[in-house]
Amino acid sequence: EVQLLQSGGGLAQPGGSLRLSCAASGFTFANFAMIWVRQTPEKGLEWVSAITGGGDRTYYADSVEGHFTISRDNSRNTVFLQMNSLRAEDAAVYYCAKRSSVASGWIDYWGQGTLVTVSS
Amino acid sequence: EIVLTQSPATLSLSPGERATLFCRVSQNIGGALSWYQQRPGQAPRLVIYDSVNRASGTPARFRGSGSGTDFTLTISSLQPEDFAVYYCYQRHAWPLTFGQGTRLEIK
């Protein structure tokens, strides 16, 4: 059974940092791309970042380019999202998700989500 | 950026009725569209991938169709558990994008 267990998140001050983690199980982690998606009532679902199975290519939405970093540790079956210089508009529920192939594909499984709040 | 426009925003139907949800895409994406169901307080769940393929565990009453710029999700006979928000999503080009959702509510 595929499972994506998220951790991290919580409250950060504007300009602060948070690191989200997503531990995967139930599949051969290195064979699949992973992504982060966030959700707010105002904007709905918004893709944030993606990384290929080998970690050799990363992609970012314009809104987070330069202040978020996606990475993965295939030895620990975990994907990360380092969020720096947080802004009020980064507040959202963040989901990690698995794609259906090593480089792309549809999203086939989602983590449980983690709330990020940005406030002083 | 590829824009996905879902309609209607809200659909009010009774159990047993047929639901038809639409997703119009701003440029040709072939069949690279999927549909997700999200119940309150839960993560989205894959329903249909690559326009027409039911995901594992998706009941046969769900049918996806379309290609290019116009896509449809049809639920043939609504069950109580089908009332949720449905999102379409394209993987054809970066940035990956989602529709704004259709809320399927009980009439």
Tab-separated table of C-alpha atoms in Angstrom:
chain	number	residue	atom	x	y	z
A	1	GLU	CA	0.000	0.000	0.000
A	2	VAL	CA	1.385	3.383	-0.996
A	3	GLN	CA	1.721	5.750	1.935
A	4	LEU	CA	3.021	9.301	2.060
A	5	LEU	CA	3.468	10.534	5.608
A	6	GLN	CA	4.095	14.235	5.934
A	7	SER	CA	5.738	16.085	8.782
A	8	GLY	CA	6.962	19.589	9.467
A	9	GLY	CA	4.868	22.643	8.889
A	10	GLY	CA	3.303	24.791	11.561
A	11	LEU	CA	3.694	28.458	12.343
A	12	ALA	CA	6.465	30.631	10.926
A	13	GLN	CA	7.049	34.363	11.024
A	14	PRO	CA	7.213	36.351	7.802
A	15	GLY	CA	10.741	35.988	6.495
A	16	GLY	CA	11.205	32.771	8.425
A	17	SER	CA	11.838	29.230	7.298
A	18	LEU	CA	10.181	25.839	7.528
A	19	ARG	CA	11.084	22.421	6.215
A	20	LEU	CA	8.468	19.938	5.155
A	21	SER	CA	9.210	16.225	4.929
A	22	CYS	CA	7.316	13.428	3.243
A	23	ALA	CA	8.252	9.829	4.004
A	24	ALA	CA	7.153	7.347	1.378
A	25	SER	CA	6.482	3.635	1.586
A	26	GLY	CA	4.832	0.922	-0.456
A	27	PHE	CA	6.645	1.591	-3.732
A	28	THR	CA	10.163	1.859	-5.159
A	29	PHE	CA	10.724	5.485	-4.267
A	30	ALA	CA	13.578	6.273	-6.657
A	31	ASN	CA	11.464	5.206	-9.638
A	32	PHE	CA	8.939	7.988	-9.270
A	33	ALA	CA	8.869	11.741	-9.491
A	34	MET	CA	7.437	13.592	-6.519
A	35	ILE	CA	5.734	16.927	-6.263
A	36	TRP	CA	4.446	19.433	-3.727
A	37	VAL	CA	1.037	21.041	-4.128
A	38	ARG	CA	-0.546	23.628	-1.857
A	39	GLN	CA	-4.144	24.539	-1.288
A	40	THR	CA	-5.903	27.636	-0.045
A	41	PRO	CA	-9.587	28.553	-0.151
A	42	GLU	CA	-8.737	31.568	-2.303
A	43	LYS	CA	-6.485	29.957	-4.923
A	44	GLY	CA	-7.529	26.322	-4.733
A	45	LEU	CA	-4.909	23.742	-5.650
A	46	GLU	CA	-1.582	25.173	-6.783
A	47	TRP	CA	1.404	23.186	-7.922
A	48	VAL	CA	4.560	24.302	-6.075
A	49	SER	CA	7.525	22.139	-7.051
A	50	ALA	CA	8.534	18.831	-8.580
A	51	ILE	CA	11.571	16.558	-8.611
A	52	THR	CA	12.416	13.597	-10.802
A	53	GLY	CA	12.999	10.140	-9.385
A	54	GLY	CA	16.756	10.438	-9.437
A	55	GLY	CA	16.672	13.971	-8.115
A	56	ASP	CA	18.532	15.245	-11.157
A	57	ARG	CA	15.881	17.715	-12.248
A	58	THR	CA	13.765	20.082	-10.224
A	59	TYR	CA	10.959	22.419	-11.208
A	60	TYR	CA	9.321	25.349	-9.441
A	61	ALA	CA	6.287	27.522	-9.782
A	62	ASP	CA	7.219	31.144	-10.460
A	63	SER	CA	5.681	32.123	-7.134
A	64	VAL	CA	8.248	30.099	-5.137
A	65	GLU	CA	11.279	30.084	-7.434
A	66	GLY	CA	14.306	31.259	-5.498
A	67	HIS	CA	12.856	30.852	-2.016
A	68	PHE	CA	11.706	27.209	-1.929
A	69	THR	CA	13.962	24.215	-2.568
A	70	ILE	CA	12.819	20.677	-3.247
A	71	SER	CA	15.123	17.743	-2.607
A	72	ARG	CA	14.936	14.036	-1.965
A	73	ASP	CA	16.921	11.364	-0.178
A	74	ASN	CA	16.289	8.088	-1.955
A	75	SER	CA	18.141	6.147	0.729
A	76	ARG	CA	15.525	7.346	3.231
A	77	ASN	CA	12.543	7.350	0.835
A	78	THR	CA	11.871	10.952	1.731
A	79	VAL	CA	11.211	14.143	-0.172
A	80	PHE	CA	11.672	17.578	1.342
A	81	LEU	CA	10.515	21.117	0.747
A	82	GLN	CA	12.711	23.789	2.279
A	83	MET	CA	10.754	27.011	2.478
A	84	ASN	CA	12.720	30.193	3.131
A	85	SER	CA	11.769	33.858	3.219
A	86	LEU	CA	8.194	32.888	3.918
A	87	ARG	CA	5.479	35.348	2.988
A	88	ALA	CA	1.861	35.614	4.043
A	89	GLU	CA	0.811	34.266	0.656
A	90	ASP	CA	2.743	31.034	1.295
A	91	ALA	CA	0.260	30.078	4.018
A	92	ALA	CA	-1.605	26.991	2.856
A	93	VAL	CA	-2.132	23.306	3.345
A	94	TYR	CA	0.807	21.619	1.647
A	95	TYR	CA	0.531	18.183	0.108
A	96	CYS	CA	3.293	15.960	-1.110
A	97	ALA	CA	2.259	13.684	-3.924
A	98	LYS	CA	3.625	10.903	-6.051
A	99	ARG	CA	3.663	11.017	-9.813
A	100	SER	CA	3.089	7.929	-11.910
A	101	SER	CA	6.512	7.787	-13.563
A	102	VAL	CA	10.140	8.660	-12.967
A	103	ALA	CA	9.993	12.030	-14.706
A	104	SER	CA	6.367	13.044	-15.050
A	105	GLY	CA	2.988	11.359	-15.213
A	106	TRP	CA	-0.245	12.028	-13.434
A	107	ILE	CA	-0.477	12.391	-9.656
A	108	ASP	CA	-1.612	9.054	-8.287
A	109	TYR	CA	-1.175	9.361	-4.526
A	110	TRP	CA	-1.278	12.229	-2.056
A	111	GLY	CA	-0.007	12.728	1.458
A	112	GLN	CA	-2.322	13.747	4.252
A	113	GLY	CA	-1.414	17.427	4.035
A	114	THR	CA	0.241	19.741	6.506
A	115	LEU	CA	-0.789	23.260	7.446
A	116	VAL	CA	1.691	26.102	7.084
A	117	THR	CA	0.766	29.368	8.767
A	118	VAL	CA	2.795	32.532	8.220
A	119	SER	CA	2.108	35.194	10.805
A	120	SER	CA	3.897	37.475	13.224
B	1	GLU	CA	0.415	28.905	-18.456
B	2	ILE	CA	-2.323	26.459	-19.338
B	3	VAL	CA	-5.602	27.508	-17.736
B	4	LEU	CA	-8.266	24.976	-16.781
B	5	THR	CA	-11.806	26.245	-16.413
B	6	GLN	CA	-14.284	23.981	-14.699
B	7	SER	CA	-18.029	24.249	-14.948
B	8	PRO	CA	-20.350	24.480	-13.262
B	9	ALA	CA	-18.841	25.837	-10.065
B	10	THR	CA	-21.528	24.049	-8.081
B	11	LEU	CA	-23.784	21.213	-9.112
B	12	SER	CA	-26.777	20.323	-6.952
B	13	LEU	CA	-28.193	16.874	-7.604
B	14	SER	CA	-29.933	14.047	-5.802
B	15	PRO	CA	-28.588	10.544	-5.212
B	16	GLY	CA	-29.289	8.364	-8.198
B	17	GLU	CA	-29.072	11.230	-10.678
B	18	ARG	CA	-26.427	11.635	-13.351
B	19	ALA	CA	-23.691	14.236	-12.922
B	20	THR	CA	-21.746	15.828	-15.751
B	21	LEU	CA	-18.719	17.971	-14.948
B	22	PHE	CA	-16.730	19.913	-17.511
B	23	CYS	CA	-13.130	21.043	-17.784
B	24	ARG	CA	-12.128	23.352	-20.600
B	25	VAL	CA	-8.412	23.835	-21.237
B	26	SER	CA	-6.808	26.920	-22.763
B	27	GLN	CA	-4.666	24.953	-25.204
B	28	ASN	CA	-4.472	21.494	-26.684
B	29	ILE	CA	-3.161	19.001	-24.117
B	30	GLY	CA	-4.046	15.799	-25.924
B	31	GLY	CA	-5.255	13.383	-23.254
B	32	ALA	CA	-2.993	14.539	-20.409
B	33	LEU	CA	-5.771	15.341	-17.985
B	34	SER	CA	-6.783	13.742	-14.726
B	35	TRP	CA	-9.648	14.187	-12.294
B	36	TYR	CA	-9.456	14.216	-8.490
B	37	GLN	CA	-12.116	13.949	-5.821
B	38	GLN	CA	-11.687	15.783	-2.547
B	39	ARG	CA	-13.962	15.216	0.418
B	40	PRO	CA	-13.994	17.700	3.315
B	41	GLY	CA	-10.896	17.457	5.466
B	42	GLN	CA	-9.218	14.949	3.170
B	43	ALA	CA	-6.501	15.008	0.552
B	44	PRO	CA	-7.506	14.775	-3.094
B	45	ARG	CA	-7.858	11.281	-4.515
B	46	LEU	CA	-7.235	10.241	-8.106
B	47	VAL	CA	-10.415	9.259	-9.946
B	48	ILE	CA	-9.524	9.344	-13.653
B	49	TYR	CA	-6.119	9.611	-15.363
B	50	ASP	CA	-5.160	10.410	-18.926
B	51	SER	CA	-8.708	11.557	-19.627
B	52	VAL	CA	-10.437	8.167	-19.821
B	53	ASN	CA	-8.779	5.687	-17.458
B	54	ARG	CA	-10.348	4.844	-14.120
B	55	ALA	CA	-7.894	4.727	-11.245
B	56	SER	CA	-7.653	1.653	-9.088
B	57	GLY	CA	-10.676	1.603	-6.825
B	58	THR	CA	-12.742	4.031	-8.911
B	59	PRO	CA	-16.234	2.632	-9.434
B	60	ALA	CA	-17.466	1.959	-12.942
B	61	ARG	CA	-20.120	4.684	-12.606
B	62	PHE	CA	-17.312	7.227	-13.136
B	63	ARG	CA	-16.430	7.880	-16.770
B	64	GLY	CA	-13.945	10.317	-18.216
B	65	SER	CA	-13.958	11.524	-21.781
B	66	GLY	CA	-12.513	14.177	-24.022
B	67	SER	CA	-9.261	15.219	-25.611
B	68	GLY	CA	-7.544	18.369	-26.742
B	69	THR	CA	-9.276	21.194	-24.923
B	70	ASP	CA	-12.604	19.808	-23.723
B	71	PHE	CA	-12.990	17.134	-21.084
B	72	THR	CA	-15.907	15.652	-19.193
B	73	LEU	CA	-16.328	13.619	-16.026
B	74	THR	CA	-19.628	11.777	-15.842
B	75	ILE	CA	-20.985	9.994	-12.793
B	76	SER	CA	-23.841	7.843	-13.973
B	77	SER	CA	-25.826	7.324	-10.775
B	78	LEU	CA	-24.736	9.388	-7.813
B	79	GLN	CA	-24.048	7.660	-4.536
B	80	PRO	CA	-23.896	9.522	-1.207
B	81	GLU	CA	-20.110	9.174	-1.084
B	82	ASP	CA	-19.726	10.911	-4.473
B	83	PHE	CA	-20.742	14.315	-3.139
B	84	ALA	CA	-17.434	16.161	-2.951
B	85	VAL	CA	-15.317	18.671	-4.843
B	86	TYR	CA	-13.813	17.534	-8.142
B	87	TYR	CA	-10.698	19.034	-9.711
B	88	CYS	CA	-9.185	18.563	-13.142
B	89	TYR	CA	-5.419	18.745	-13.619
B	90	GLN	CA	-3.103	18.887	-16.624
B	91	ARG	CA	0.370	17.411	-16.858
B	92	HIS	CA	1.013	18.385	-20.481
B	93	ALA	CA	3.217	21.385	-19.776
B	94	TRP	CA	4.887	23.346	-17.013
B	95	PRO	CA	3.629	24.799	-14.837
B	96	LEU	CA	1.320	21.982	-13.848
B	97	THR	CA	-2.114	23.457	-13.288
B	98	PHE	CA	-5.458	22.627	-11.740
B	99	GLY	CA	-8.972	23.758	-12.382
B	100	GLN	CA	-10.758	25.726	-9.682
B	101	GLY	CA	-13.029	22.818	-8.825
B	102	THR	CA	-16.668	21.820	-9.117
B	103	ARG	CA	-18.564	21.305	-5.895
B	104	LEU	CA	-21.033	18.454	-6.214
B	105	GLU	CA	-23.623	18.865	-3.492
B	106	ILE	CA	-26.734	17.040	-2.425
B	107	LYS	CA	-29.933	18.732	-3.562
